[in-house]
Amino acid sequence: MGRIIPFELARPSGIFTVLDDGYYAFDIESCEEQTARSGNYMMVVGFRGAEPASAAGTLHTENYVVGTPEDPGAADPDTWAKSVGFSRFARLMDRAKVARNGAEAEQVCQEAIGKRVILQVQQEVEPAIDKYGQPNQYAGRVRMRVRESFAVGERPLGPLSAIPGTALKAAPVGTAAPKAKPPAVLACTVCKASVAVKDYGAHMLTH
């Protein structure tokens, strides 16, 4: 008899949607240790949107990088203490009500799966050059990033435009001026042609 495929065990389908800036409830669907393209140790967490209805089924993956060029494997406790990525991951686990003290990474991740948190998300445009100094094949693409995490009930849910009192405020006097907008056209590093930022990634794939 041939193998029976257990279709009933398939995960519900989802889609990587870019939500409007705001607060949304997500369930932690996966959590594991990985190595970044740079060789640095990181924690990778997969989320599935739960509430409101506009976010239901939305998939998102967030990387929490701990390692550094000097300590890629994050063997030095000082690396963890100074890591912004680890600080964000620790806050996420705290808001998800996951026990942390003395627990191994695998144990923490196993306990985190299924927990619900509120994520504050913000849209960002992929730059022409990635953080490794290489041409970014996704240049110009709008992606969603997690700004902060909160426990369930700590923030109202929905896009900022629909939540009274959450409109972005102007920066106070004396703070740094907003960064200038990136150029609309870039020179290809290979053929020197002028290419629109939104088309830069696709153009680089032709070389």
PDB file of C-alpha atoms in Angstrom:
ATOM      1  CA  MET A   1       0.000   0.000   0.000  1.00  0.00           C
ATOM      2  CA  GLY A   2       1.335   3.436  -0.893  1.00  0.00           C
ATOM      3  CA  ARG A   3       1.930   6.241   1.546  1.00  0.00           C
ATOM      4  CA  ILE A   4      -1.192   8.097   2.676  1.00  0.00           C
ATOM      5  CA  ILE A   5      -0.759  11.875   2.572  1.00  0.00           C
ATOM      6  CA  PRO A   6      -2.177  13.455   5.784  1.00  0.00           C
ATOM      7  CA  PHE A   7      -3.737  16.562   4.224  1.00  0.00           C
ATOM      8  CA  GLU A   8      -5.592  17.258   7.473  1.00  0.00           C
ATOM      9  CA  LEU A   9      -2.232  18.118   9.067  1.00  0.00           C
ATOM     10  CA  ALA A  10      -1.418  20.901   6.585  1.00  0.00           C
ATOM     11  CA  ARG A  11      -1.033  24.351   8.116  1.00  0.00           C
ATOM     12  CA  PRO A  12      -3.681  26.949   7.231  1.00  0.00           C
ATOM     13  CA  SER A  13      -2.584  28.978   4.245  1.00  0.00           C
ATOM     14  CA  GLY A  14      -1.325  32.515   4.746  1.00  0.00           C
ATOM     15  CA  ILE A  15       0.184  35.341   2.787  1.00  0.00           C
ATOM     16  CA  PHE A  16       3.083  37.728   3.364  1.00  0.00           C
ATOM     17  CA  THR A  17       1.036  40.948   3.303  1.00  0.00           C
ATOM     18  CA  VAL A  18       2.433  44.396   4.039  1.00  0.00           C
ATOM     19  CA  LEU A  19       0.043  45.867   6.591  1.00  0.00           C
ATOM     20  CA  ASP A  20      -0.492  49.570   7.153  1.00  0.00           C
ATOM     21  CA  ASP A  21       1.503  51.098  10.021  1.00  0.00           C
ATOM     22  CA  GLY A  22      -0.231  50.150  13.250  1.00  0.00           C
ATOM     23  CA  TYR A  23      -0.758  47.579  16.001  1.00  0.00           C
ATOM     24  CA  TYR A  24      -1.793  44.012  15.219  1.00  0.00           C
ATOM     25  CA  ALA A  25      -2.159  40.792  17.204  1.00  0.00           C
ATOM     26  CA  PHE A  26       0.094  37.991  15.964  1.00  0.00           C
ATOM     27  CA  ASP A  27       0.579  34.405  17.094  1.00  0.00           C
ATOM     28  CA  ILE A  28       4.153  33.102  17.242  1.00  0.00           C
ATOM     29  CA  GLU A  29       4.193  30.237  14.752  1.00  0.00           C
ATOM     30  CA  SER A  30       7.896  29.352  14.665  1.00  0.00           C
ATOM     31  CA  CYS A  31      11.081  30.205  16.533  1.00  0.00           C
ATOM     32  CA  GLU A  32      14.573  28.889  15.910  1.00  0.00           C
ATOM     33  CA  GLU A  33      18.289  29.601  15.970  1.00  0.00           C
ATOM     34  CA  GLN A  34      19.834  30.408  12.590  1.00  0.00           C
ATOM     35  CA  THR A  35      22.935  31.929  11.048  1.00  0.00           C
ATOM     36  CA  ALA A  36      22.554  35.177   9.110  1.00  0.00           C
ATOM     37  CA  ARG A  37      24.086  35.660   5.663  1.00  0.00           C
ATOM     38  CA  SER A  38      26.808  37.622   7.421  1.00  0.00           C
ATOM     39  CA  GLY A  39      27.649  34.540   9.506  1.00  0.00           C
ATOM     40  CA  ASN A  40      26.202  36.052  12.677  1.00  0.00           C
ATOM     41  CA  TYR A  41      24.091  34.067  15.121  1.00  0.00           C
ATOM     42  CA  MET A  42      20.433  35.112  15.277  1.00  0.00           C
ATOM     43  CA  MET A  43      16.977  34.083  16.436  1.00  0.00           C
ATOM     44  CA  VAL A  44      14.333  33.916  13.713  1.00  0.00           C
ATOM     45  CA  VAL A  45      10.659  34.181  14.681  1.00  0.00           C
ATOM     46  CA  GLY A  46       7.716  33.511  12.384  1.00  0.00           C
ATOM     47  CA  PHE A  47       4.387  35.199  13.089  1.00  0.00           C
ATOM     48  CA  ARG A  48       0.827  34.668  11.831  1.00  0.00           C
ATOM     49  CA  GLY A  49      -1.653  37.547  12.042  1.00  0.00           C
ATOM     50  CA  ALA A  50      -4.731  37.035  14.226  1.00  0.00           C
ATOM     51  CA  GLU A  51      -6.509  40.358  14.808  1.00  0.00           C
ATOM     52  CA  PRO A  52      -8.093  42.541  13.532  1.00  0.00           C
ATOM     53  CA  ALA A  53      -9.701  40.812  10.547  1.00  0.00           C
ATOM     54  CA  SER A  54      -7.530  42.794   8.105  1.00  0.00           C
ATOM     55  CA  ALA A  55      -4.426  41.099   9.555  1.00  0.00           C
ATOM     56  CA  ALA A  56      -5.791  37.561   9.937  1.00  0.00           C
ATOM     57  CA  GLY A  57      -3.569  35.020   8.186  1.00  0.00           C
ATOM     58  CA  THR A  58      -0.826  37.540   7.450  1.00  0.00           C
ATOM     59  CA  LEU A  59       2.610  35.920   7.698  1.00  0.00           C
ATOM     60  CA  HIS A  60       5.712  37.756   8.860  1.00  0.00           C
ATOM     61  CA  THR A  61       9.261  36.696   9.716  1.00  0.00           C
ATOM     62  CA  GLU A  62      11.527  38.797  11.926  1.00  0.00           C
ATOM     63  CA  ASN A  63      15.271  38.273  12.461  1.00  0.00           C
ATOM     64  CA  TYR A  64      16.837  39.116  15.825  1.00  0.00           C
ATOM     65  CA  VAL A  65      20.588  39.209  15.128  1.00  0.00           C
ATOM     66  CA  VAL A  66      22.886  38.756  18.135  1.00  0.00           C
ATOM     67  CA  GLY A  67      26.312  37.928  16.670  1.00  0.00           C
ATOM     68  CA  THR A  68      28.810  40.548  15.523  1.00  0.00           C
ATOM     69  CA  PRO A  69      31.805  40.573  13.140  1.00  0.00           C
ATOM     70  CA  GLU A  70      34.062  40.198  16.192  1.00  0.00           C
ATOM     71  CA  ASP A  71      31.934  37.464  17.774  1.00  0.00           C
ATOM     72  CA  PRO A  72      29.710  35.933  15.059  1.00  0.00           C
ATOM     73  CA  GLY A  73      28.721  32.943  17.186  1.00  0.00           C
ATOM     74  CA  ALA A  74      27.742  35.156  20.149  1.00  0.00           C
ATOM     75  CA  ALA A  75      29.974  33.181  22.524  1.00  0.00           C
ATOM     76  CA  ASP A  76      30.827  36.219  24.685  1.00  0.00           C
ATOM     77  CA  PRO A  77      28.128  37.263  27.199  1.00  0.00           C
ATOM     78  CA  ASP A  78      29.115  40.871  26.520  1.00  0.00           C
ATOM     79  CA  THR A  79      27.950  40.431  22.917  1.00  0.00           C
ATOM     80  CA  TRP A  80      24.483  39.546  24.186  1.00  0.00           C
ATOM     81  CA  ALA A  81      24.489  42.425  26.657  1.00  0.00           C
ATOM     82  CA  LYS A  82      25.227  44.970  23.906  1.00  0.00           C
ATOM     83  CA  SER A  83      23.017  43.439  21.220  1.00  0.00           C
ATOM     84  CA  VAL A  84      20.004  45.462  20.079  1.00  0.00           C
ATOM     85  CA  GLY A  85      18.640  42.348  18.386  1.00  0.00           C
ATOM     86  CA  PHE A  86      18.788  40.343  21.593  1.00  0.00           C
ATOM     87  CA  SER A  87      17.187  43.194  23.542  1.00  0.00           C
ATOM     88  CA  ARG A  88      14.254  43.174  21.101  1.00  0.00           C
ATOM     89  CA  PHE A  89      13.988  39.373  21.284  1.00  0.00           C
ATOM     90  CA  ALA A  90      14.042  39.433  25.090  1.00  0.00           C
ATOM     91  CA  ARG A  91      11.232  42.007  25.156  1.00  0.00           C
ATOM     92  CA  LEU A  92       9.223  39.872  22.742  1.00  0.00           C
ATOM     93  CA  MET A  93       9.592  36.810  24.971  1.00  0.00           C
ATOM     94  CA  ASP A  94       8.669  38.896  28.026  1.00  0.00           C
ATOM     95  CA  ARG A  95       5.518  40.244  26.361  1.00  0.00           C
ATOM     96  CA  ALA A  96       4.647  36.700  25.222  1.00  0.00           C
ATOM     97  CA  LYS A  97       4.924  35.543  28.855  1.00  0.00           C
ATOM     98  CA  VAL A  98       7.718  33.061  28.093  1.00  0.00           C
ATOM     99  CA  ALA A  99       9.972  31.937  30.957  1.00  0.00           C
ATOM    100  CA  ARG A 100      13.532  33.040  30.177  1.00  0.00           C
ATOM    101  CA  ASN A 101      15.955  32.593  33.078  1.00  0.00           C
ATOM    102  CA  GLY A 102      18.347  29.673  32.630  1.00  0.00           C
ATOM    103  CA  ALA A 103      16.432  28.241  29.670  1.00  0.00           C
ATOM    104  CA  GLU A 104      18.132  26.887  26.557  1.00  0.00           C
ATOM    105  CA  ALA A 105      17.278  28.488  23.230  1.00  0.00           C
ATOM    106  CA  GLU A 106      15.347  25.443  22.005  1.00  0.00           C
ATOM    107  CA  GLN A 107      13.287  25.356  25.187  1.00  0.00           C
ATOM    108  CA  VAL A 108      12.483  29.067  24.960  1.00  0.00           C
ATOM    109  CA  CYS A 109      11.375  28.686  21.357  1.00  0.00           C
ATOM    110  CA  GLN A 110       9.194  25.668  22.095  1.00  0.00           C
ATOM    111  CA  GLU A 111       7.397  27.583  24.834  1.00  0.00           C
ATOM    112  CA  ALA A 112       7.016  30.673  22.625  1.00  0.00           C
ATOM    113  CA  ILE A 113       5.187  28.858  19.819  1.00  0.00           C
ATOM    114  CA  GLY A 114       1.473  29.504  20.059  1.00  0.00           C
ATOM    115  CA  LYS A 115       1.814  32.596  22.235  1.00  0.00           C
ATOM    116  CA  ARG A 116       0.016  35.765  21.124  1.00  0.00           C
ATOM    117  CA  VAL A 117       1.551  39.238  21.181  1.00  0.00           C
ATOM    118  CA  ILE A 118       0.817  42.662  19.741  1.00  0.00           C
ATOM    119  CA  LEU A 119       3.315  43.928  17.191  1.00  0.00           C
ATOM    120  CA  GLN A 120       3.744  47.535  16.188  1.00  0.00           C
ATOM    121  CA  VAL A 121       4.600  47.350  12.504  1.00  0.00           C
ATOM    122  CA  GLN A 122       5.871  49.960  10.077  1.00  0.00           C
ATOM    123  CA  GLN A 123       6.365  49.964   6.324  1.00  0.00           C
ATOM    124  CA  GLU A 124       9.914  50.486   5.008  1.00  0.00           C
ATOM    125  CA  VAL A 125      11.325  50.775   1.488  1.00  0.00           C
ATOM    126  CA  GLU A 126      14.248  48.495   0.643  1.00  0.00           C
ATOM    127  CA  PRO A 127      17.407  50.544  -0.113  1.00  0.00           C
ATOM    128  CA  ALA A 128      19.438  50.203  -3.317  1.00  0.00           C
ATOM    129  CA  ILE A 129      22.444  48.929  -1.337  1.00  0.00           C
ATOM    130  CA  ASP A 130      21.917  46.345   1.392  1.00  0.00           C
ATOM    131  CA  LYS A 131      23.519  46.379   4.845  1.00  0.00           C
ATOM    132  CA  TYR A 132      26.351  44.204   3.539  1.00  0.00           C
ATOM    133  CA  GLY A 133      27.313  46.883   0.982  1.00  0.00           C
ATOM    134  CA  GLN A 134      25.985  44.856  -1.939  1.00  0.00           C
ATOM    135  CA  PRO A 135      23.388  45.832  -4.589  1.00  0.00           C
ATOM    136  CA  ASN A 136      19.980  44.977  -3.182  1.00  0.00           C
ATOM    137  CA  GLN A 137      17.904  42.843  -5.555  1.00  0.00           C
ATOM    138  CA  TYR A 138      14.791  43.963  -3.654  1.00  0.00           C
ATOM    139  CA  ALA A 139      15.539  47.696  -3.980  1.00  0.00           C
ATOM    140  CA  GLY A 140      12.417  49.838  -3.936  1.00  0.00           C
ATOM    141  CA  ARG A 141      10.200  47.074  -2.581  1.00  0.00           C
ATOM    142  CA  VAL A 142       8.014  48.005   0.395  1.00  0.00           C
ATOM    143  CA  ARG A 143       8.385  45.617   3.312  1.00  0.00           C
ATOM    144  CA  MET A 144       7.014  45.416   6.842  1.00  0.00           C
ATOM    145  CA  ARG A 145       9.231  45.695   9.906  1.00  0.00           C
ATOM    146  CA  VAL A 146       8.420  45.222  13.592  1.00  0.00           C
ATOM    147  CA  ARG A 147       9.159  48.360  15.602  1.00  0.00           C
ATOM    148  CA  GLU A 148       8.129  47.015  19.012  1.00  0.00           C
ATOM    149  CA  SER A 149       6.181  44.239  20.726  1.00  0.00           C
ATOM    150  CA  PHE A 150       3.551  44.461  23.460  1.00  0.00           C
ATOM    151  CA  ALA A 151       1.520  42.103  25.628  1.00  0.00           C
ATOM    152  CA  VAL A 152      -2.061  41.442  24.601  1.00  0.00           C
ATOM    153  CA  GLY A 153      -4.259  44.288  25.815  1.00  0.00           C
ATOM    154  CA  GLU A 154      -1.459  46.875  26.033  1.00  0.00           C
ATOM    155  CA  ARG A 155      -2.348  48.579  22.739  1.00  0.00           C
ATOM    156  CA  PRO A 156      -5.531  49.066  20.699  1.00  0.00           C
ATOM    157  CA  LEU A 157      -5.552  47.087  17.464  1.00  0.00           C
ATOM    158  CA  GLY A 158      -5.653  48.384  13.916  1.00  0.00           C
ATOM    159  CA  PRO A 159      -3.874  50.811  11.587  1.00  0.00           C
ATOM    160  CA  LEU A 160      -2.696  54.065  13.160  1.00  0.00           C
ATOM    161  CA  SER A 161      -5.038  55.988  10.889  1.00  0.00           C
ATOM    162  CA  ALA A 162      -8.012  54.307  12.594  1.00  0.00           C
ATOM    163  CA  ILE A 163      -6.836  54.677  16.208  1.00  0.00           C
ATOM    164  CA  PRO A 164      -7.535  58.081  17.807  1.00  0.00           C
ATOM    165  CA  GLY A 165      -4.478  59.759  19.311  1.00  0.00           C
ATOM    166  CA  THR A 166      -1.881  57.615  17.560  1.00  0.00           C
ATOM    167  CA  ALA A 167      -1.010  59.893  14.638  1.00  0.00           C
ATOM    168  CA  LEU A 168       2.742  60.344  14.242  1.00  0.00           C
ATOM    169  CA  LYS A 169       3.886  63.542  15.946  1.00  0.00           C
ATOM    170  CA  ALA A 170       6.390  66.040  14.600  1.00  0.00           C
ATOM    171  CA  ALA A 171       9.875  65.757  16.063  1.00  0.00           C
ATOM    172  CA  PRO A 172      10.554  68.237  18.918  1.00  0.00           C
ATOM    173  CA  VAL A 173      12.795  71.215  18.288  1.00  0.00           C
ATOM    174  CA  GLY A 174      16.458  70.263  18.667  1.00  0.00           C
ATOM    175  CA  THR A 175      16.125  66.710  17.410  1.00  0.00           C
ATOM    176  CA  ALA A 176      17.859  65.486  14.303  1.00  0.00           C
ATOM    177  CA  ALA A 177      16.286  66.543  11.041  1.00  0.00           C
ATOM    178  CA  PRO A 178      14.546  63.841   8.996  1.00  0.00           C
ATOM    179  CA  LYS A 179      16.800  62.027   6.569  1.00  0.00           C
ATOM    180  CA  ALA A 180      16.705  63.175   2.976  1.00  0.00           C
ATOM    181  CA  LYS A 181      14.691  61.047   0.586  1.00  0.00           C
ATOM    182  CA  PRO A 182      16.785  58.523  -1.376  1.00  0.00           C
ATOM    183  CA  PRO A 183      17.458  59.361  -5.035  1.00  0.00           C
ATOM    184  CA  ALA A 184      14.855  58.235  -7.575  1.00  0.00           C
ATOM    185  CA  VAL A 185      17.564  57.053  -9.996  1.00  0.00           C
ATOM    186  CA  LEU A 186      20.794  55.137  -9.332  1.00  0.00           C
ATOM    187  CA  ALA A 187      23.802  54.340 -11.494  1.00  0.00           C
ATOM    188  CA  CYS A 188      24.277  50.613 -12.075  1.00  0.00           C
ATOM    189  CA  THR A 189      27.564  49.470 -10.550  1.00  0.00           C
ATOM    190  CA  VAL A 190      28.113  47.091 -13.491  1.00  0.00           C
ATOM    191  CA  CYS A 191      27.038  48.830 -16.706  1.00  0.00           C
ATOM    192  CA  LYS A 192      26.826  52.396 -15.317  1.00  0.00           C
ATOM    193  CA  ALA A 193      23.308  52.848 -16.742  1.00  0.00           C
ATOM    194  CA  SER A 194      20.849  55.086 -14.902  1.00  0.00           C
ATOM    195  CA  VAL A 195      18.132  52.907 -13.371  1.00  0.00           C
ATOM    196  CA  ALA A 196      15.045  53.848 -11.367  1.00  0.00           C
ATOM    197  CA  VAL A 197      15.335  52.725  -7.732  1.00  0.00           C
ATOM    198  CA  LYS A 198      12.171  50.631  -8.020  1.00  0.00           C
ATOM    199  CA  ASP A 199      13.676  48.732 -10.977  1.00  0.00           C
ATOM    200  CA  TYR A 200      17.235  48.434  -9.625  1.00  0.00           C
ATOM    201  CA  GLY A 201      16.854  44.925  -8.207  1.00  0.00           C
ATOM    202  CA  ALA A 202      15.442  43.493 -11.431  1.00  0.00           C
ATOM    203  CA  HIS A 203      18.101  45.332 -13.482  1.00  0.00           C
ATOM    204  CA  MET A 204      20.948  43.808 -11.429  1.00  0.00           C
ATOM    205  CA  LEU A 205      19.615  40.329 -12.139  1.00  0.00           C
ATOM    206  CA  THR A 206      20.239  40.899 -15.866  1.00  0.00           C
ATOM    207  CA  HIS A 207      24.025  41.007 -15.350  1.00  0.00           C
TER     208      HIS A 207
END
